[in-house]
Every structure is written in structure tokens, then in C-alpha cells.
Short mmCIF file of C-alpha atoms and ligand atoms in Angstrom, two decimals:
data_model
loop_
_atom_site.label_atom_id
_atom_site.label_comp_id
_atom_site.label_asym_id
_atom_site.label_seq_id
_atom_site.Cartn_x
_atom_site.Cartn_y
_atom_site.Cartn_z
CA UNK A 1 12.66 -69.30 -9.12
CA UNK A 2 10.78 -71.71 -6.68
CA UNK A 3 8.33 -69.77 -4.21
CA UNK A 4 11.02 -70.78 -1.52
CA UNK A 5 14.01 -69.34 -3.69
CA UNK A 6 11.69 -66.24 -3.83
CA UNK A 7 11.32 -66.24 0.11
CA UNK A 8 15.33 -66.41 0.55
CA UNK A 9 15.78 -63.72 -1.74
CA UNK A 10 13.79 -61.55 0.58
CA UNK A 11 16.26 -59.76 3.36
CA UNK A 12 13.70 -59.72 6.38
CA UNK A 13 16.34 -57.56 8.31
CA UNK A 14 15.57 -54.64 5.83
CA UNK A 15 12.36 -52.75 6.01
CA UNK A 16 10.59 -49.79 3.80
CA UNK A 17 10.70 -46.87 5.87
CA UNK A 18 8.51 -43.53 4.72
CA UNK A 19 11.55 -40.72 4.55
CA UNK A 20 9.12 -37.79 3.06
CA UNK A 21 5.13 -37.28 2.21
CA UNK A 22 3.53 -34.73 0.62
CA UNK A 23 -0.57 -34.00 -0.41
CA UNK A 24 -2.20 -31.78 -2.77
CA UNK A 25 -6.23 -31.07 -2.66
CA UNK A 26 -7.80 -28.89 -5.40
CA UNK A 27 -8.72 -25.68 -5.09
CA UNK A 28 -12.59 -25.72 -5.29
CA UNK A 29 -14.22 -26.97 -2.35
CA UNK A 30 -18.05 -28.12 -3.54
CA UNK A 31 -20.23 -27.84 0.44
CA UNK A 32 -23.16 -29.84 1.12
CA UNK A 33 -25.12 -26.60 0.52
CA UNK A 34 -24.08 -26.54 -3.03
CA UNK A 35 -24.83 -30.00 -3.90
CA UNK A 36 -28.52 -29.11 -2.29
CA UNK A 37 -28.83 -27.14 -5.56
CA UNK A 38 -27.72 -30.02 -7.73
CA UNK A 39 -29.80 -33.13 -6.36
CA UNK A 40 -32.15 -34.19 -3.89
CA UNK A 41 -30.29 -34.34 -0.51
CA UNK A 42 -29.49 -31.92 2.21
CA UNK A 43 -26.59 -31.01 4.37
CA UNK A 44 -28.49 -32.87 7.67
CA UNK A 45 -28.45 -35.97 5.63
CA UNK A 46 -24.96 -36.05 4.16
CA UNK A 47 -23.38 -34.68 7.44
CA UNK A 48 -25.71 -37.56 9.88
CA UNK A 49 -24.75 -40.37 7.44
CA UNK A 50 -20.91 -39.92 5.95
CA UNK A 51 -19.84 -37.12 8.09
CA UNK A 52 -18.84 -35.10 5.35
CA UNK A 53 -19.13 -31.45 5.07
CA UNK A 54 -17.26 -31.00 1.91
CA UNK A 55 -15.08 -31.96 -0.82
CA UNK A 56 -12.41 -30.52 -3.07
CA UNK A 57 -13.43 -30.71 -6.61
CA UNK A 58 -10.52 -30.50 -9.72
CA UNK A 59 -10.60 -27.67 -12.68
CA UNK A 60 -11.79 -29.10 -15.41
CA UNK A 61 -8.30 -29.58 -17.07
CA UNK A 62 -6.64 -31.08 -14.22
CA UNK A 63 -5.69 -34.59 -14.80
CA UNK A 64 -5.14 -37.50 -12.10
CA UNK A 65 -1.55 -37.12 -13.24
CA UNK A 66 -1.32 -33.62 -12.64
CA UNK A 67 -2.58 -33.82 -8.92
CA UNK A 68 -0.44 -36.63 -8.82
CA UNK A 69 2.69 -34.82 -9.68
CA UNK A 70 1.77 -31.58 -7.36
CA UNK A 71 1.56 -34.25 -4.59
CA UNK A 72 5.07 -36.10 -5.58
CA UNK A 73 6.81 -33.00 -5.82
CA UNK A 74 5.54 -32.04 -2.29
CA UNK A 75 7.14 -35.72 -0.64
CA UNK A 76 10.62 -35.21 -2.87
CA UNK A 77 10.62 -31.52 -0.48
CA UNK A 78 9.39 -33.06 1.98
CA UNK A 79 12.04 -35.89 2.07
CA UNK A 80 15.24 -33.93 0.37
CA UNK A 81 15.34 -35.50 -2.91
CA UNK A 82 15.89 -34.88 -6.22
CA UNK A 83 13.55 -36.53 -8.94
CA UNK A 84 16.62 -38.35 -10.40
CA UNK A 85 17.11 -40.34 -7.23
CA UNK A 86 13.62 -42.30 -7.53
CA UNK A 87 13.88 -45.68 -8.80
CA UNK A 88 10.40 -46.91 -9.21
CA UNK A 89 6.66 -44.68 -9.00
CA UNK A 90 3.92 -46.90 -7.94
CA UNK A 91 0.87 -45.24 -8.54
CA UNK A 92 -2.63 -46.50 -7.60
CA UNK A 93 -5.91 -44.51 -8.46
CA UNK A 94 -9.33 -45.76 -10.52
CA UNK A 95 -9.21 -42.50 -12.69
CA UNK A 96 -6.12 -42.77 -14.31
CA UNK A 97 -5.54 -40.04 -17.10
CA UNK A 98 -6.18 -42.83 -20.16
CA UNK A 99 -6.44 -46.34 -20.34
CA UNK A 100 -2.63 -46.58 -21.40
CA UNK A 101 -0.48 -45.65 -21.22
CA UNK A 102 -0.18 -45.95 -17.23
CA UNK A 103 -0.64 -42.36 -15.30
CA UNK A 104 2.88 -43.25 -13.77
CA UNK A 105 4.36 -42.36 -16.55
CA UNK A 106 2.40 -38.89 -16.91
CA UNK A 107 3.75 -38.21 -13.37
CA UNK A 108 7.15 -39.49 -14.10
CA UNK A 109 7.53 -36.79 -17.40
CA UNK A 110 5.67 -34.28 -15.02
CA UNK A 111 8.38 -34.71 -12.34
CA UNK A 112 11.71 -35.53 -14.30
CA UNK A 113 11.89 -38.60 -12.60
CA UNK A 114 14.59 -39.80 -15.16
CA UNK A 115 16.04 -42.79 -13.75
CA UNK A 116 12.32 -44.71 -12.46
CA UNK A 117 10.49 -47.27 -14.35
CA UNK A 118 6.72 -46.38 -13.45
CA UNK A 119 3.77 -48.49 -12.81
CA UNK A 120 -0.08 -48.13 -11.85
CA UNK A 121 -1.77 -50.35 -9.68
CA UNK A 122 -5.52 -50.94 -9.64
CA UNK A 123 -7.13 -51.75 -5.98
CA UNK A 124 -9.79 -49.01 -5.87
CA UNK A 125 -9.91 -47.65 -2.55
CA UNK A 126 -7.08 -50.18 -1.23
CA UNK A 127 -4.66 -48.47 -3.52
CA UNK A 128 -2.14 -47.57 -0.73
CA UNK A 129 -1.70 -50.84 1.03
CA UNK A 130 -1.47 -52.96 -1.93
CA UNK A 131 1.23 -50.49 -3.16
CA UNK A 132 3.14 -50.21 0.25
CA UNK A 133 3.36 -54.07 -0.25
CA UNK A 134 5.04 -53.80 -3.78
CA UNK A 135 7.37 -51.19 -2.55
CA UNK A 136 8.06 -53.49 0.52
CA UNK A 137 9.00 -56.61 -1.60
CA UNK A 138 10.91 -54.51 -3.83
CA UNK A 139 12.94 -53.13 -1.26
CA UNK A 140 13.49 -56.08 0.40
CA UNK A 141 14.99 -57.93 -2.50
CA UNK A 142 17.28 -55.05 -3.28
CA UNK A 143 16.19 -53.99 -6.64
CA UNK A 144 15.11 -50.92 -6.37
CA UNK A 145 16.50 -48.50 -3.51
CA UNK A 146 14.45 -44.94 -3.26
CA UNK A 147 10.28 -45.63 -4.61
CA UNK A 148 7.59 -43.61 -4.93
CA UNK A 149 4.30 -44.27 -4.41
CA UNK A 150 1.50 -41.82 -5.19
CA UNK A 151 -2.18 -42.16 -5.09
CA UNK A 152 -4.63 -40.07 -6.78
CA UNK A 153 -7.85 -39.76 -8.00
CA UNK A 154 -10.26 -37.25 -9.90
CA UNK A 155 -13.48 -38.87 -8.57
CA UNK A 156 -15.77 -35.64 -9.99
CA UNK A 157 -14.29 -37.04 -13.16
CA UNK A 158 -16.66 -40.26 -13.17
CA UNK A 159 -19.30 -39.04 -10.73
CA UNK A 160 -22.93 -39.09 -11.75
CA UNK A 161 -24.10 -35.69 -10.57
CA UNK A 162 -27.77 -36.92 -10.93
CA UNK A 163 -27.08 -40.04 -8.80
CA UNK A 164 -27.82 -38.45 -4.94
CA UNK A 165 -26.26 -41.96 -3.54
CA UNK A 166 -23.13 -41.55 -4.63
CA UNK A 167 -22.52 -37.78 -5.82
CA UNK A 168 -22.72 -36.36 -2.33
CA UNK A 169 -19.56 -39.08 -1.12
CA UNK A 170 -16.20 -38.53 -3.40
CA UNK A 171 -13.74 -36.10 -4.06
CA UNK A 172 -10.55 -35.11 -6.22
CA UNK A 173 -7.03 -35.39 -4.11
CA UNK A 174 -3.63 -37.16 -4.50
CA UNK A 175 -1.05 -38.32 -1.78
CA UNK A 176 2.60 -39.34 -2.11
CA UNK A 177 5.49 -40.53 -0.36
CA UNK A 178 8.68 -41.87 -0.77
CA UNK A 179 10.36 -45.02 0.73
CA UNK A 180 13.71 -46.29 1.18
CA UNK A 181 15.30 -49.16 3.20
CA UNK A 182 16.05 -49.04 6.78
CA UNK A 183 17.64 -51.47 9.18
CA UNK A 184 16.58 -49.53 11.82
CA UNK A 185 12.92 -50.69 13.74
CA UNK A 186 10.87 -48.01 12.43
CA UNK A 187 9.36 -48.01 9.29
CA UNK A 188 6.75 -50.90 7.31
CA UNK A 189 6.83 -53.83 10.35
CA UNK A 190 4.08 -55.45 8.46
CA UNK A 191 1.24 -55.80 5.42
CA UNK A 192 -2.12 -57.71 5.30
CA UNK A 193 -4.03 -57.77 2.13
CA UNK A 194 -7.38 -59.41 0.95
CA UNK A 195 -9.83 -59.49 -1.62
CA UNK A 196 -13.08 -60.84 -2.80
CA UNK A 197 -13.69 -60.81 -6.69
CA UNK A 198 -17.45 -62.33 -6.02
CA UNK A 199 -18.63 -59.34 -4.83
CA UNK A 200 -17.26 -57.07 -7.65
CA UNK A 201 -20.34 -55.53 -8.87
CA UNK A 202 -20.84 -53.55 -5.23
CA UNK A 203 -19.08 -51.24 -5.97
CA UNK A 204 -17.63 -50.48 -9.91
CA UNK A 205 -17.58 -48.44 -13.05
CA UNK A 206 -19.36 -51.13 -15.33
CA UNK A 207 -18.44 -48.73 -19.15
CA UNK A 208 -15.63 -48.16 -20.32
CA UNK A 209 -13.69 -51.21 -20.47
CA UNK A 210 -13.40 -54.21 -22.71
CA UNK A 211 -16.74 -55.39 -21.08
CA UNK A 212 -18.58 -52.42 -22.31
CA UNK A 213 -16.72 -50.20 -24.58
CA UNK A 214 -17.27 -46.87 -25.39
CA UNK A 215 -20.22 -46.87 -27.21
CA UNK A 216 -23.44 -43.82 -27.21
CA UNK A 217 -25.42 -47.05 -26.03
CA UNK A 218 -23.11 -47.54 -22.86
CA UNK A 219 -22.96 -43.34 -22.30
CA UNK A 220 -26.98 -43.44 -22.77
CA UNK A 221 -27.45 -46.17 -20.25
CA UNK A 222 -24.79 -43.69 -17.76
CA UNK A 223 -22.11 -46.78 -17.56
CA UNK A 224 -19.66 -44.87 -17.41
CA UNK A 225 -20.13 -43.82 -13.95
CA UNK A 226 -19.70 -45.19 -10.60
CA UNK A 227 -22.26 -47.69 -9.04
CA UNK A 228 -22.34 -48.24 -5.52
CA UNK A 229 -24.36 -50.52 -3.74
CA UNK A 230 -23.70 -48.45 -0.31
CA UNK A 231 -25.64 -50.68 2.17
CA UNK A 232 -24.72 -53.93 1.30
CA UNK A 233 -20.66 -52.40 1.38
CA UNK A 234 -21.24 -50.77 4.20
CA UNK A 235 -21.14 -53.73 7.03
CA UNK A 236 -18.40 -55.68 5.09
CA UNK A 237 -16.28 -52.45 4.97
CA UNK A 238 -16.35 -52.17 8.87
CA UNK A 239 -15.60 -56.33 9.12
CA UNK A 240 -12.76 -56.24 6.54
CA UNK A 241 -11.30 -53.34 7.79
CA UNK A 242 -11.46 -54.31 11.28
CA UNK A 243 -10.20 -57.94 10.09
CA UNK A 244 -7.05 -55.77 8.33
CA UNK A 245 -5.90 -54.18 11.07
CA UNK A 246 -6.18 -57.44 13.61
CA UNK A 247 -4.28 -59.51 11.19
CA UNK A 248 -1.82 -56.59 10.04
CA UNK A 249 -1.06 -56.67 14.28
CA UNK A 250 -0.84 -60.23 14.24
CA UNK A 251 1.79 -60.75 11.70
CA UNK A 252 4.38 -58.34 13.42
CA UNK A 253 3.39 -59.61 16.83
CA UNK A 254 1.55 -56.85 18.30
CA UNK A 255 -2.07 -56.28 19.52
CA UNK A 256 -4.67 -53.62 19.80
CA UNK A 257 -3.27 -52.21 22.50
CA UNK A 258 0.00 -51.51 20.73
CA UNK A 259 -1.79 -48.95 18.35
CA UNK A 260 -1.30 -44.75 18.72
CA UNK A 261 -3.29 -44.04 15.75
CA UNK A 262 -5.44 -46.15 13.71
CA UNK A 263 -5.46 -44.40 10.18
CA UNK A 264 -8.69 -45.92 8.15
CA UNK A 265 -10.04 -45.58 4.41
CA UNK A 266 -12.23 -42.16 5.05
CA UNK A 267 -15.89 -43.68 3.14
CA UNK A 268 -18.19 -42.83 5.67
CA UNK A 269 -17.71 -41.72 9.09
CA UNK A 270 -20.27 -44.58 10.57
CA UNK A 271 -17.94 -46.90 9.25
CA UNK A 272 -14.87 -45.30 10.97
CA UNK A 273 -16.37 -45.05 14.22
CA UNK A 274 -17.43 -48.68 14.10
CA UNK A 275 -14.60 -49.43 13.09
CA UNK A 276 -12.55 -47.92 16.11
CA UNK A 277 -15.20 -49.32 18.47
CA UNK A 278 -14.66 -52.83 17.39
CA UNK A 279 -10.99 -52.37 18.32
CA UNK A 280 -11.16 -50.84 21.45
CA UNK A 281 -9.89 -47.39 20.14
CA UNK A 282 -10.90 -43.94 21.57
CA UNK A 283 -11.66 -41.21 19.21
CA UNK A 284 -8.40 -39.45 19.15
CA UNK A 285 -6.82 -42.82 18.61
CA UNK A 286 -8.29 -42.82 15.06
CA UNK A 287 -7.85 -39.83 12.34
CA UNK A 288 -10.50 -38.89 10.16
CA UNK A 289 -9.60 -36.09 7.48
CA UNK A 290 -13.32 -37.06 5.12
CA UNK A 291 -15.02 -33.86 7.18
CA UNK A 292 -13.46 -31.65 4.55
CA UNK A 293 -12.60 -34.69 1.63
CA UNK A 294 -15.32 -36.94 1.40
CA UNK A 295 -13.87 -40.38 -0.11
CA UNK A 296 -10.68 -40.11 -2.13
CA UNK A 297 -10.76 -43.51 -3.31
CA UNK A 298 -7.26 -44.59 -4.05
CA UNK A 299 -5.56 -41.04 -2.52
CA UNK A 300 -7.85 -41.83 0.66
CA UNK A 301 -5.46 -43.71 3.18
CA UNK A 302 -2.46 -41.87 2.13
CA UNK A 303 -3.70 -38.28 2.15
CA UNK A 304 -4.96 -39.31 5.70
CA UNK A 305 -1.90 -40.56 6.69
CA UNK A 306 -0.26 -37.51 5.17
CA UNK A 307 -2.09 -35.21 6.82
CA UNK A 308 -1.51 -37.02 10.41
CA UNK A 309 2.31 -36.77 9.79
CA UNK A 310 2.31 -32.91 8.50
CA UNK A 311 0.00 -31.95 11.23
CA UNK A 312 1.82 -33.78 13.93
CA UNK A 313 -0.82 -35.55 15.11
CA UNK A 314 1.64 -38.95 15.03
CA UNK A 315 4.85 -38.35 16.79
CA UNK A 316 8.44 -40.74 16.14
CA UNK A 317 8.07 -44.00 17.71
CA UNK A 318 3.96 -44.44 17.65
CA UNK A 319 2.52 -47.95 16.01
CA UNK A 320 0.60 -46.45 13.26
CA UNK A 321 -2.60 -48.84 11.47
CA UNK A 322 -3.48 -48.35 8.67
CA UNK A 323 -6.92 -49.86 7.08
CA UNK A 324 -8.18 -49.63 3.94
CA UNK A 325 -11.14 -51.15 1.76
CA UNK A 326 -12.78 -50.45 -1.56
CA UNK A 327 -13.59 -52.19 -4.83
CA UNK A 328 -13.09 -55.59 -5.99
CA UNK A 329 -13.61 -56.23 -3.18
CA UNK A 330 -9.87 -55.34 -1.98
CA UNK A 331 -8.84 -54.40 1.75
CA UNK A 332 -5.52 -54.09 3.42
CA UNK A 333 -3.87 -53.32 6.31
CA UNK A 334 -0.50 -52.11 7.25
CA UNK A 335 1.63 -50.95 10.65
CA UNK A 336 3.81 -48.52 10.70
CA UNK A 337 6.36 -47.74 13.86
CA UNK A 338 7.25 -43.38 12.77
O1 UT7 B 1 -14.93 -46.46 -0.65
C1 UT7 B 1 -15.29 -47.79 -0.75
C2 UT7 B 1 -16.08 -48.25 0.38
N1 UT7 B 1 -17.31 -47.49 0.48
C3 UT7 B 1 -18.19 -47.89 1.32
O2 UT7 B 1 -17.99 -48.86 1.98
C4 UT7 B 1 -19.46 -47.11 1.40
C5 UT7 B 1 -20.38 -47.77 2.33
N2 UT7 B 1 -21.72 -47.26 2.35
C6 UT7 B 1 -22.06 -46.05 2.89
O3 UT7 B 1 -21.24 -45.26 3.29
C7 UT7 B 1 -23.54 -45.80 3.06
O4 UT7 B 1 -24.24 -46.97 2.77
C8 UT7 B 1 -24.07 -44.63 2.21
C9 UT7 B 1 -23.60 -43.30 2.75
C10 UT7 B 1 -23.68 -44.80 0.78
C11 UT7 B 1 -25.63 -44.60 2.29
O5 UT7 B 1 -26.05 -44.52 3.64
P1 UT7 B 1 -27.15 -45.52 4.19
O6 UT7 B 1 -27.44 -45.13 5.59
O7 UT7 B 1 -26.67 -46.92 3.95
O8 UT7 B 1 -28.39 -45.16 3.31
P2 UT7 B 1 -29.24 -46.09 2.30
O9 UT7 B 1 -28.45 -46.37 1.08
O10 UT7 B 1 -29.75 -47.26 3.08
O11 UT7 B 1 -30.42 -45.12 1.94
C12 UT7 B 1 -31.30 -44.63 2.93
C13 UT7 B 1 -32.22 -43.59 2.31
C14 UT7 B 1 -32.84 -44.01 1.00
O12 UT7 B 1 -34.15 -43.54 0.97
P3 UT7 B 1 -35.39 -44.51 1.31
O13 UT7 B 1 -35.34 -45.61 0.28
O14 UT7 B 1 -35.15 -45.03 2.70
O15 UT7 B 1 -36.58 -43.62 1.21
C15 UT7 B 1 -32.03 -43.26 -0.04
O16 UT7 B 1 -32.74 -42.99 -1.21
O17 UT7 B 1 -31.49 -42.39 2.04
C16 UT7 B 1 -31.74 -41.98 0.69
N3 UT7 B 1 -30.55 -41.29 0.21
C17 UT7 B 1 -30.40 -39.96 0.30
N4 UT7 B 1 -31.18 -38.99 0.82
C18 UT7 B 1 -30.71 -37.72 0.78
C19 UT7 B 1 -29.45 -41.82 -0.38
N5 UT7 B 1 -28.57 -40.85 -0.66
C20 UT7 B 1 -29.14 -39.68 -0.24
C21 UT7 B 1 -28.71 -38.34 -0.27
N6 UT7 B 1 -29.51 -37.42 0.26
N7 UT7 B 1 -27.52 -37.98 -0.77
#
């Protein structure tokens, strides 16, 4: 099919629309206090430079796919639906259960999704916008009807606990929702997504792959864990994410001043507020949930948004924008009329 068969194909009338979420956070919250017993840092400094205050921290045999499941089973209540109905689970996350197969198809035995074909996406902490676009085009050419998408990530699972600039920042969560087509005007009005491959090595988990396999060597030399180079991400994260939601307006014809809540990738809380400043936005124009997460990675946008819906702090009819930006580079940006 030419690239303009593919474009015909696409029914611009018809729109994903979010019909149910749902979240699940571990149990064990890990404080700044506790991690002042583990490395060198203190609360003042974790608190002054990411804003967070804690994190929630997975039992030891609790797999992405089982967060993953709690938080899918929470959006089929949430929405009134049975597993059987889902067609497709997207699910996005950098700490997926193996290698293969895909954690989507943990999740879809864990939830008796029957009927779906399953999928994971990789896009680090850009997870939910690149997999809102997927569900979009799929909806929009018809083939699948009811999707899933589900984020999650086990972060404490390929933390260095002896690395003080990254250890203090993540967290263990999953989000999920479900989407079906609308003709109505609420719902997915429009997508923006981006990446940089140049700039991979900012932010990545160099062990483990084919370019360093599993080897003592590659454990010895702590591969296997995340590096971050925080400063250097830090100013592109508040550009790219301040780029996504501009251009994410632009494509469905709206502006800044359209926007009720501006729902950003929680990293750092510097980042958010510079982030809202650039675009004009007062503080309770832009939700922040990393206070008591830290950085979900791939379950960060969506447990946001989640939380914004289930708490009421978005109400039906406001222009939603979401911005998101992690590894790869990737970033994204999406609006949302509730
Ligand atoms: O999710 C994907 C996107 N993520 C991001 O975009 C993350 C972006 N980056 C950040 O959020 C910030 O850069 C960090 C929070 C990671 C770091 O904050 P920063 O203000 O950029 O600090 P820095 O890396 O420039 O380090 C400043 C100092 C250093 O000490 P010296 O060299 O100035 O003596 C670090 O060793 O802070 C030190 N430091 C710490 N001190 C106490 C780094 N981590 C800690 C710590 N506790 N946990």
C-alpha cells in the first residue's frame, strides 16, 4: 500500500477516546530518609533538586507484568469491561519481565484477555505517547475496536543502589487505560512524537543486550544498570517537552491558551516548573504526582494522567497536554479534550 493509500485508509472523523483508567503503586514506599542510610545524599538535596519525597518500591517477586495486570484490571472496572472485549494490549515499559517473550503477553494470561494480540513498545520514558499513537492509527483504520494500553515499570529492578545520581530519582508503578472509537469531539484530537538516536548514551542501560550480553565481566563493570547523564538531559528535557506540547497544539489547531491541564513526564520537578513557565501555565494548570513517585519511566505520564482523572482534578470538556520525554532520545506530546 502506497503511503497515500495508507493516509485514505485512515477515517479522520473517528478518534481514540479514553473510556476507563486505572493505576496500581506498590506497597513499600522507600523516603528520602531511608535512602540517607543507603548512599551519600540527604532529604534537602533530593527534595531542592527533583522534588521528590518518596517512591514506591516493588516486593521482590513482583514482576513488571504483575503491576501491569493490577493496573489493567483497575481500567477494565474502571471502564465496564470484560477482559474478552480487548482487542489489542500495547504495553510500553524498559523493565519488561524477560527479553521475550513480550510482557504483553504476561499481562494478557494475567488478565484473560482472550481475544487480544499483545505487543510491547520500547520508548523509555515516552512510552505513553508513542503508544496512544499506535492505538490512534489502529483505531482509525478500523482494525482493532476496544485497546489497551498499559505502562509499567519496576525501576528498583535495574537501579544501582550505590549510584547517589540516579538511585534517589525512580520508582516501581504501572498505569492503564482503555480506548475505543468515538465520533464524538472528545477524546485523542492530536499526537506529536520525536526522537534523537545521537544522543542515546544520555540516558541507557548499556548490559544486557546483544551489545553487551550477560556476561560476570558486564555484571562486574555494573552494566546492567541505568546510566544517566542528568545535566546534560536536563535542559533538552524542558526544550523537547515544551517543543511537544507547542506542536501537539499546533496540529489540532489550538494554542497555549486552550490548555486546562498540562500533564508532563514527572523526572524532576525543575524540569516541570520550567516547563510550565515556558508555556505560560500557572501552577495548578500543570499536575505533578513525582512528590510521592519519583520517575516512573514508561508508567510516568499515564499514572499522572490517571491520577488527574480519578482525583478529579480534570473535569469533561478540559484540553488536556500531555508531554513526555526519556531515552533514545524519544519525546511526545498528545491533547486530549475529557
Ligand atoms: O526520565 C528521563 C528524563 N530524565 C531527565 O531528564 C533527568 C534530568 N536531570 C535531572 O533531573 C537532574 O540533572 C538530576 C536530578 C539528575 C541532577 O541534578 P543536578 O542539579 O543536574 O545535579 P548535578 O548532576 O549537576 O550534580 C550536582 C552535584 C554533584 O556534586 P559536585 O560535583 O557539584 O560536588 C553531584 O555529585 O550534586 C551531587 N549529587 C548529589 N548529592 C547528594 C548528585 N546526586 C546527589 C544526591 N545527593 N542524590
Amino acid at each position: 500500500m502506497s503511503e497515500e493509500k495508507v493516509g485514505e485508509a485512515m477515517n479522520k472523523d473517528i478518534r481514540a477516546k479514553i473510556v476507563g483508567v486505572g493505576n496500581y503503586y506498590p506497597d513499600k514506599v522507600l523516603t528520602n530518609h531511608d535512602l540517607e542510610k543507603m548512599v551519600d545524599t540527604s532529604d534537602e538535596w533530593i527534595t531542592t533538586r527533583t522534588g521528590i519525597k518518596e517512591r514506591r518500591i516493588a516486593a521482590e517477586n513482583e514482576t513488571t507484568s504483575d503491576m501491569a495486570a493490577r493496573a489493567a484490571k483497575n481500567a477494565m472496572k474502571n471502564a465496564g469491561i470484560e477482559a474478552s472485549e480487548i482487542d489489542l494490549i500495547i504495553l510500553a515499559t524498559v523493565t519488561p519481565d524477560m527479553n521475550f517473550p513480550s510482557t504483553a503477553c504476561f499481562v494478557q494470561q494475567k488478565i484473560k484477555a482472550i481475544n487480544a494480540a499483545a505487543l510491547d513498545i520500547s520508548a523509555a520514558c515516552s512510552g505513553f505517547p508513542y503508544a496512544l499513537s499506535i492505538a490512534q492509527a489502529y483505531i482509525q483504520t478500523g482494525q482493532f475496536a476496544t485497546i489497551m494500553i498499559v505502562a509499567a515499570d519496576k525501576l528498583s529492578s535495574i537501579t544501582d543502589w550505590e549510584d547517589k545520581n540516579t538511585c534517589v530519582l525512580f520508582g516501581d508503578g504501572a498505569g492503564a487505560c482503555i480506548l475505543r472509537s468515538t465520533t464524538s469531539k472528545n477524546g485523542l484530537l492530536s499526537l506529536y512524537l520525536g526522537s534523537d538516536g545521537r544522543k542515546s548514551d544520555l540516558l541507557c542501560m548499556p548490559g544486557g543486550g546483544s551489545a553487551n550480553p550477560i556476561t560476570h565481566k558486564m555484571i562486574d563493570e555494573r552494566l546492567h544498570y541505568v546510566k544517566m547523564r542528568g545535566s546534560e538531559l536536563f535542559k533538552i528535557a524542558i526544550k523537547k517537552m515544551v517543543l511537544s506540547a507547542e506542536k501537539a497544539l499546533e496540529k489540532c489547531d489550538m494554542t497555549i491558551e486552550d490548555i486546562d491541564m498540562l500533564v508532563p513526564h514527572q523526572a524532576n520537578i525543575r524540569i516541570i516548573k520550567a516547563v510550565g513557565a515556558r508555556l505560560n501555565l500557572k501552577d495548578e494548570q500543570v499536575y505533578t504526582n513525582l512528590e510521592k513517585h519519583g520517575n516512573l519511566s514508561a508508567a510516568s505520564t499515564i499514572t499522572a494522567l490517571n491520577d488527574a482523572i480519578l482525583t478529579k482534578a480534570v473535569k469533561e470538556n478540559d484540553i488536556i497536554v500531555l508531554s513526555a520525554f526519556g531515552g533514545g532520545l524519544t519525546w511526545g506530546g498528545a491533547v486530549i479534550r475529557w
